[in-house]
Structure formats: structure tokens, C-alpha cells
JSON list of C-alpha atoms in Angstrom, two decimals:
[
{"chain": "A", "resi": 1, "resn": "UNK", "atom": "CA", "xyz": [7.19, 6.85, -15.51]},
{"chain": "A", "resi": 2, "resn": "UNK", "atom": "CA", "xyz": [9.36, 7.00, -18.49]},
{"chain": "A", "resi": 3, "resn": "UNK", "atom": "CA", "xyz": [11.13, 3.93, -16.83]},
{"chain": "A", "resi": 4, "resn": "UNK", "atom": "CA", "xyz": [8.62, 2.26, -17.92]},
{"chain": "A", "resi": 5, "resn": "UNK", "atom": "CA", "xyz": [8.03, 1.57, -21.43]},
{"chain": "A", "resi": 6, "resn": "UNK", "atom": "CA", "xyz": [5.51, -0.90, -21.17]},
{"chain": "A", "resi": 7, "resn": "UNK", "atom": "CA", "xyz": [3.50, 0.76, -18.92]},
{"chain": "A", "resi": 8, "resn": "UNK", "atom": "CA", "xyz": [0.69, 2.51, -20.13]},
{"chain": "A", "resi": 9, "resn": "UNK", "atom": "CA", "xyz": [-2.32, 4.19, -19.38]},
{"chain": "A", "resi": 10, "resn": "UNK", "atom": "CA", "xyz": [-4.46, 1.13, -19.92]},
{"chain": "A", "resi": 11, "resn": "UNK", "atom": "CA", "xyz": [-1.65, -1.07, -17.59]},
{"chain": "A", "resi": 12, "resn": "UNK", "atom": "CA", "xyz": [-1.50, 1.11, -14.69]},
{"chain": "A", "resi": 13, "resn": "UNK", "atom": "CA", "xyz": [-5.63, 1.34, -14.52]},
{"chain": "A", "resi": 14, "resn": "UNK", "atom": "CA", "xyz": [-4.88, -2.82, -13.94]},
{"chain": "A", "resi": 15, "resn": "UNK", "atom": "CA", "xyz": [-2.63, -2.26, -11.19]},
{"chain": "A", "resi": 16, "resn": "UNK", "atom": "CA", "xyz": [-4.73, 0.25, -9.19]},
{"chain": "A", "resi": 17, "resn": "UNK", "atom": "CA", "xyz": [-8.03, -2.43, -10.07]},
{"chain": "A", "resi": 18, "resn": "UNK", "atom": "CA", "xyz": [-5.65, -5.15, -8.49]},
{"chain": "A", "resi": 19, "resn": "UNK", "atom": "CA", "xyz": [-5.16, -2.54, -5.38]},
{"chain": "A", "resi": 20, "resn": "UNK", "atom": "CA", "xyz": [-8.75, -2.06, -4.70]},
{"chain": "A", "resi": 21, "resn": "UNK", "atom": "CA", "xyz": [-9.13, -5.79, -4.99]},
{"chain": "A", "resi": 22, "resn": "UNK", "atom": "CA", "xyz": [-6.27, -6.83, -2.59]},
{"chain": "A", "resi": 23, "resn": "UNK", "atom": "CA", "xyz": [-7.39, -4.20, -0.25]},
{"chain": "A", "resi": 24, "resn": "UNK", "atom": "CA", "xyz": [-11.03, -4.87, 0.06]},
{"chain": "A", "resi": 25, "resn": "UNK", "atom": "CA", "xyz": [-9.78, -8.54, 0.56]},
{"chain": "A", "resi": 26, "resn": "UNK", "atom": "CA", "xyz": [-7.50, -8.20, 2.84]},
{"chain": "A", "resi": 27, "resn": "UNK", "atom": "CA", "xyz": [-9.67, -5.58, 5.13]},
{"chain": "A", "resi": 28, "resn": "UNK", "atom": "CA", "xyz": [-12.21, -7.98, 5.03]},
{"chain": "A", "resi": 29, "resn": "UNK", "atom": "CA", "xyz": [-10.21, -10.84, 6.12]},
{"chain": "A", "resi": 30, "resn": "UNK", "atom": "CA", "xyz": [-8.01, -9.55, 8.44]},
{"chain": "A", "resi": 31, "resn": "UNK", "atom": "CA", "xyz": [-10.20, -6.90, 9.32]},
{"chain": "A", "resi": 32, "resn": "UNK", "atom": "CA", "xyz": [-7.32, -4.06, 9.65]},
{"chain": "A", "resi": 33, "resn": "UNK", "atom": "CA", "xyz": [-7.16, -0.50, 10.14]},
{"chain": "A", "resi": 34, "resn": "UNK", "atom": "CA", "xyz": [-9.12, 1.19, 7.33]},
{"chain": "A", "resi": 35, "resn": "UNK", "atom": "CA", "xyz": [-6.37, 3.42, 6.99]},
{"chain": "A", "resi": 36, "resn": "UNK", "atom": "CA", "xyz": [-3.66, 0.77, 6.51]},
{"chain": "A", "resi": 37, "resn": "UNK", "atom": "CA", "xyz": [-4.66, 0.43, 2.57]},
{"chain": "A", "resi": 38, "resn": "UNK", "atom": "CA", "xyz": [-5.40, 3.50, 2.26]},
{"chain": "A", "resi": 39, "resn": "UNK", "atom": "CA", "xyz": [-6.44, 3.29, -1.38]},
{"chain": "A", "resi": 40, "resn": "UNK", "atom": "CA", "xyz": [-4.48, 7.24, -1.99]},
{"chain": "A", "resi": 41, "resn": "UNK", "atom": "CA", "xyz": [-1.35, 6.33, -0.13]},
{"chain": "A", "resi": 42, "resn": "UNK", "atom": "CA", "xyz": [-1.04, 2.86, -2.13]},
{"chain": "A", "resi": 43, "resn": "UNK", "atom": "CA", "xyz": [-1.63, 4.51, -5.37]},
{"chain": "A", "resi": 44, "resn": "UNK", "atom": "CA", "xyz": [1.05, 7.36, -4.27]},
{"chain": "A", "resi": 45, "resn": "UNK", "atom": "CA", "xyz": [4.00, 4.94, -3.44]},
{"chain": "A", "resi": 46, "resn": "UNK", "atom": "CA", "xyz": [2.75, 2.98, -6.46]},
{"chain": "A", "resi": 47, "resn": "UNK", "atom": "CA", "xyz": [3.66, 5.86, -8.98]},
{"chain": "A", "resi": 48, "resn": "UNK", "atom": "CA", "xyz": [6.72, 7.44, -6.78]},
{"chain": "A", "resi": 49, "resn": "UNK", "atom": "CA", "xyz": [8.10, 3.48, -7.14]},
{"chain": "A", "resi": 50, "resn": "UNK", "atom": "CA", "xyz": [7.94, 2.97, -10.46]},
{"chain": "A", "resi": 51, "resn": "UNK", "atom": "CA", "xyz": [8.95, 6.68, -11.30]},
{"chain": "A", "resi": 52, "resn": "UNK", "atom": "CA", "xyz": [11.80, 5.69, -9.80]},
{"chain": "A", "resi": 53, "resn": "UNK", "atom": "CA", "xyz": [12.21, 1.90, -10.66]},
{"chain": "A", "resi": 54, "resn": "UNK", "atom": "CA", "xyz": [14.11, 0.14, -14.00]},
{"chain": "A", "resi": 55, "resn": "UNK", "atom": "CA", "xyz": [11.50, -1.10, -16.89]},
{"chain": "A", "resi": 56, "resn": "UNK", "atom": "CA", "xyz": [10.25, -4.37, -15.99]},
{"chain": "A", "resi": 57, "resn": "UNK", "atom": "CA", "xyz": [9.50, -4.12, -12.10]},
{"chain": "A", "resi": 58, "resn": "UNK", "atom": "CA", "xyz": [5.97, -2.83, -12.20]},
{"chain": "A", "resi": 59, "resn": "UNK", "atom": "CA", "xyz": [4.94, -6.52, -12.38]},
{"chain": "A", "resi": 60, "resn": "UNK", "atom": "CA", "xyz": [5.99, -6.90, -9.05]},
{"chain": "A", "resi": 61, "resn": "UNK", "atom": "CA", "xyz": [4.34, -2.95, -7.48]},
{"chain": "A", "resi": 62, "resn": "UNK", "atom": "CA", "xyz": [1.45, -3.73, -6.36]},
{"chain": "A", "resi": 63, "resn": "UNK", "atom": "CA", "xyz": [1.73, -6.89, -4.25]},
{"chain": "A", "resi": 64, "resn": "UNK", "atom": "CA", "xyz": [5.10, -4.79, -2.97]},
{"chain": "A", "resi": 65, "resn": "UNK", "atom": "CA", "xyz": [3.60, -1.80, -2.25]},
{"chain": "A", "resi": 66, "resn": "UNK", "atom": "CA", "xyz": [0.52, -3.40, -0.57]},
{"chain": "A", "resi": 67, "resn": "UNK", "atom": "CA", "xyz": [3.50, -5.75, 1.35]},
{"chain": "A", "resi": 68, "resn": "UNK", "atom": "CA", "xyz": [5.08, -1.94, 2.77]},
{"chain": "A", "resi": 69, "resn": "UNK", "atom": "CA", "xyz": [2.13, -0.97, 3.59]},
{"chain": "A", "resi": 70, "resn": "UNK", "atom": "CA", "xyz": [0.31, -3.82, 5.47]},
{"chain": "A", "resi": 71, "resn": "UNK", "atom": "CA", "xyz": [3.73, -4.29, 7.71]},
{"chain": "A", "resi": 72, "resn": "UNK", "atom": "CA", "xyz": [2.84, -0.98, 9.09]},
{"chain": "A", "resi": 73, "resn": "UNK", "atom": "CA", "xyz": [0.14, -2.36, 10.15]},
{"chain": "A", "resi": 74, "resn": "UNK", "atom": "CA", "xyz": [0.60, -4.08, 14.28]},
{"chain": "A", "resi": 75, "resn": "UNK", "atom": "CA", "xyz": [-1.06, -7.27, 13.48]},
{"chain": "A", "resi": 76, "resn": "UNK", "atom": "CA", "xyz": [-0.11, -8.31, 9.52]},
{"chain": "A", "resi": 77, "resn": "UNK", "atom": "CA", "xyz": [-0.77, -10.94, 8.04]},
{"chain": "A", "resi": 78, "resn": "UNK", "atom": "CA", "xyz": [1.89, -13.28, 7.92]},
{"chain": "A", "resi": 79, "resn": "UNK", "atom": "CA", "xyz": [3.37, -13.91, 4.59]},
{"chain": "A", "resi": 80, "resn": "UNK", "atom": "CA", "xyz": [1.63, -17.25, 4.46]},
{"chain": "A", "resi": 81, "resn": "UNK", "atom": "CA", "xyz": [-1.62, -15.55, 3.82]},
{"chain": "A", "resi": 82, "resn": "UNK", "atom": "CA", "xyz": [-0.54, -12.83, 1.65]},
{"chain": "A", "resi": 83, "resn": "UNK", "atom": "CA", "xyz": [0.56, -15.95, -0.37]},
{"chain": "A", "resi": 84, "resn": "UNK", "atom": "CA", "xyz": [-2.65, -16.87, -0.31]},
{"chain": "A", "resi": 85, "resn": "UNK", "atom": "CA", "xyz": [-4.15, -13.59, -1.25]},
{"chain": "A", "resi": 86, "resn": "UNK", "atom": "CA", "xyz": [-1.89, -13.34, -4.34]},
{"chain": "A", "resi": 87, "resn": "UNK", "atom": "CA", "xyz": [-3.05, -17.28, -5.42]},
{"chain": "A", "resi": 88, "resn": "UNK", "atom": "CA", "xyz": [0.61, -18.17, -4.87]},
{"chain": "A", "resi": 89, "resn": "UNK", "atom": "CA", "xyz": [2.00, -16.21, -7.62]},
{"chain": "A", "resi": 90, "resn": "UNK", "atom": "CA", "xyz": [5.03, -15.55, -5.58]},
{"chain": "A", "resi": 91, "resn": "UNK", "atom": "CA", "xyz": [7.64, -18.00, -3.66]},
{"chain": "A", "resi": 92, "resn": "UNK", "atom": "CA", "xyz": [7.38, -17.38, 0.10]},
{"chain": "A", "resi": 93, "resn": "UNK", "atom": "CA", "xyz": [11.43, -15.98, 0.00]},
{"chain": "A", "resi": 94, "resn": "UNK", "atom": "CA", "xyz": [10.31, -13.41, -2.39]},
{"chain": "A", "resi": 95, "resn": "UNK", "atom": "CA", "xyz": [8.23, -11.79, -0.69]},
{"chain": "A", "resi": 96, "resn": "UNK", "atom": "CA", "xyz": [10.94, -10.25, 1.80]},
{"chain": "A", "resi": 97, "resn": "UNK", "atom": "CA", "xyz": [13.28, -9.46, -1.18]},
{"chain": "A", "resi": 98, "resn": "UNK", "atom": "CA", "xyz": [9.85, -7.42, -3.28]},
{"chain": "A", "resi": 99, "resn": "UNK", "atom": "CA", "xyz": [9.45, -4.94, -0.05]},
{"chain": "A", "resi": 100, "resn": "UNK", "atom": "CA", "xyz": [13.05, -4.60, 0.27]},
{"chain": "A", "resi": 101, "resn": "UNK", "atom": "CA", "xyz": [13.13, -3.84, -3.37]},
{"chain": "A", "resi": 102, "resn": "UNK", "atom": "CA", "xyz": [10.80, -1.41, -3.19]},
{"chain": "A", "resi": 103, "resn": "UNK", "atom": "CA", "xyz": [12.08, 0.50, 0.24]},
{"chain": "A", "resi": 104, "resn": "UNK", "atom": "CA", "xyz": [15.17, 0.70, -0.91]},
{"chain": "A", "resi": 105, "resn": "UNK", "atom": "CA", "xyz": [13.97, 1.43, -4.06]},
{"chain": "A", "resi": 106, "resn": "UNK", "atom": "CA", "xyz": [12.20, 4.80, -2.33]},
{"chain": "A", "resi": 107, "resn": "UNK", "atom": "CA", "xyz": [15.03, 5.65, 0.11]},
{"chain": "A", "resi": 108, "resn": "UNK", "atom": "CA", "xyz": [12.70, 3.84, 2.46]},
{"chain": "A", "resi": 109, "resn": "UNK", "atom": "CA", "xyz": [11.05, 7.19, 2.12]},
{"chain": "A", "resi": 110, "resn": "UNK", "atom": "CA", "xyz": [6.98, 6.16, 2.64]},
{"chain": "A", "resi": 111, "resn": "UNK", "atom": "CA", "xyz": [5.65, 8.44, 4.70]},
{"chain": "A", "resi": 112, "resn": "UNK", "atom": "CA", "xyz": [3.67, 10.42, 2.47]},
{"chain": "A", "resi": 113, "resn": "UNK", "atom": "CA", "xyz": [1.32, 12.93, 3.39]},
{"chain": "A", "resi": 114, "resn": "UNK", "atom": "CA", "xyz": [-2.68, 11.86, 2.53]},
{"chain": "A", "resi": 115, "resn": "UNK", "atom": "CA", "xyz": [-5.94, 13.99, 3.30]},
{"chain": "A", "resi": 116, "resn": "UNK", "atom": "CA", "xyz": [-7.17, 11.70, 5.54]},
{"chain": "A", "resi": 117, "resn": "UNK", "atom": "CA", "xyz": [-4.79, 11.97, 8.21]},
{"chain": "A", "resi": 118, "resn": "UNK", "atom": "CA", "xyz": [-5.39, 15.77, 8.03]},
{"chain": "A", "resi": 119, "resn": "UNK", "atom": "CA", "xyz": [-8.90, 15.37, 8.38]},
{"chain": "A", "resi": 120, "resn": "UNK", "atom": "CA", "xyz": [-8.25, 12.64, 11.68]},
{"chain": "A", "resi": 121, "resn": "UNK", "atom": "CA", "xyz": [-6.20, 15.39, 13.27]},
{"chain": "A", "resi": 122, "resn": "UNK", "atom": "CA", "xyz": [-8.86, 17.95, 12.55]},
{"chain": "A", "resi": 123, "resn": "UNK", "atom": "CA", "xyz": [-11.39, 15.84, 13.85]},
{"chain": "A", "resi": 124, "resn": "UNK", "atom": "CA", "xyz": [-9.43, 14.80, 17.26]},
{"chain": "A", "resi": 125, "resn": "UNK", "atom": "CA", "xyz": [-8.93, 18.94, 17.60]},
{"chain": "A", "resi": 126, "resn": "UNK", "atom": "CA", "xyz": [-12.53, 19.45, 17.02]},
{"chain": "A", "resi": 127, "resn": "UNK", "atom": "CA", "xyz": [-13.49, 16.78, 19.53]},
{"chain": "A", "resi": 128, "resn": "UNK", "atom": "CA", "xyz": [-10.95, 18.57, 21.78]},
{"chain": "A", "resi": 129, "resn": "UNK", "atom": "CA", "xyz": [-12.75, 21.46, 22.01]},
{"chain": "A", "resi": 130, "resn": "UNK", "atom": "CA", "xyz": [-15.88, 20.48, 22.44]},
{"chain": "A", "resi": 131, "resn": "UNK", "atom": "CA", "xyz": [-14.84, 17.91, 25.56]},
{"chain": "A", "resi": 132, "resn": "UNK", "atom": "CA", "xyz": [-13.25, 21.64, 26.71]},
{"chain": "A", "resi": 133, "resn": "UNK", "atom": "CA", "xyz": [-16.34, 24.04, 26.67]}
]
């Protein structure tokens, strides 16, 4: 994250605490998919984004990233209540323009692979075979 010369160790430990907090929030309004914050994924797209992003825009990563990942998500919340969530830090027209920024900022490459959806697969092919014997 050399991009990023205010970012340090200290900084980044904020963002993922801000994470955990939006995602526990959000999962217990909306109640979502557990697996649509996915605490590992967030924190993956988190550092791949600002690897790749100018100094400056790691203000905006973590309400982005969680923005990517909760429109993956079949039911979202609208972006009236992720206003909400984020105490209205943000204008509701910037919101569209921060997950932009940040897909096209990854080559709207997201789909990266996390242990858990290894161990779902494993466990639908272990269910499998038992339903078979």
C-alpha cells in the first residue's frame, strides 16, 4: 500500500474496526446472508483497493467496499439506509460514484476466492453423499 502514505498500521486496524462495526449492523438490521460481509472477503478487496488506489482514497474504502459487497446481496439496502448506517457522512449521489470508484478501481475484478465458500461446497458434497448411501 505504498499508495498510501498516510496509511499506517495503526489506520488500517480503524478501517477493519469500522468493517466489523458496519457489518454486525447491517446483518442485524437487514438481517442478510452471513456470507454477504464476509468479514475476509471485505478485508481482501479492502487491501487489493487501496494497493491499487492514489493516496487519499482510503477515507472513502470501507463504506465502498462494504457498498460492492452488500449490492451482491438480492435484497440491499437501499442507499437511504446505508446513509443512515454511515450517520450521513456521505451525500446520497456519492454513494453510486464511491462503488464505481472502487470497481473500476479493481477491474471490477471482486470475486475473490475465501475459505468459506470452500468449506460450503465441501459441506453440500458431504451432505451429498450421505443423502446417496
Amino acid at each position: 500500500m505504498h499508495n498510501q502514505p498516510d496509511l499506517n498500521q495503526d489506520m488500517r486496524a480503524i478501517l477493519i474496526d469500522r468493517m466489523v462495526e458496519l457489518q454486525l449492523y447491517v446483518n442485524e438490521n437487514f438481517e442478510l446472508n452471513h456470507e454477504t460481509l464476509y468479514l475476509y472477503l471485505a478485508v481482501k478487496i479492502t487491501d487489493h483497493y487501496l494497493a491499487l488506489s492514489d493516496a487519499g482514497s482510503f477515507k472513502y474504502a470501507v463504506e465502498s467496499v462494504v457498498l460492492v459487497i452488500i449490492n451482491a446481496e438480492r435484497c440491499p439496502p437501499c442507499f437511504d439506509d446505508f446513509l443512515y448506517i454511515c450517520d450521513d457522512a456521505y451525500k446520497r449521489r456519492e454513494l453510486p460514484a464511491m462503488e464505481m470508484n472502487v470497481l473500476r478501481g479493481l477491474n471490477f475484478d471482486i470475486n475473490i476466492p475465501v475459505p468459506y465458500r470452500f468449506l460450503r461446497r465441501y459441506a453440500k458434497v458431504r451432505a451429498l453423499k450421505r443423502h446417496n448411501h
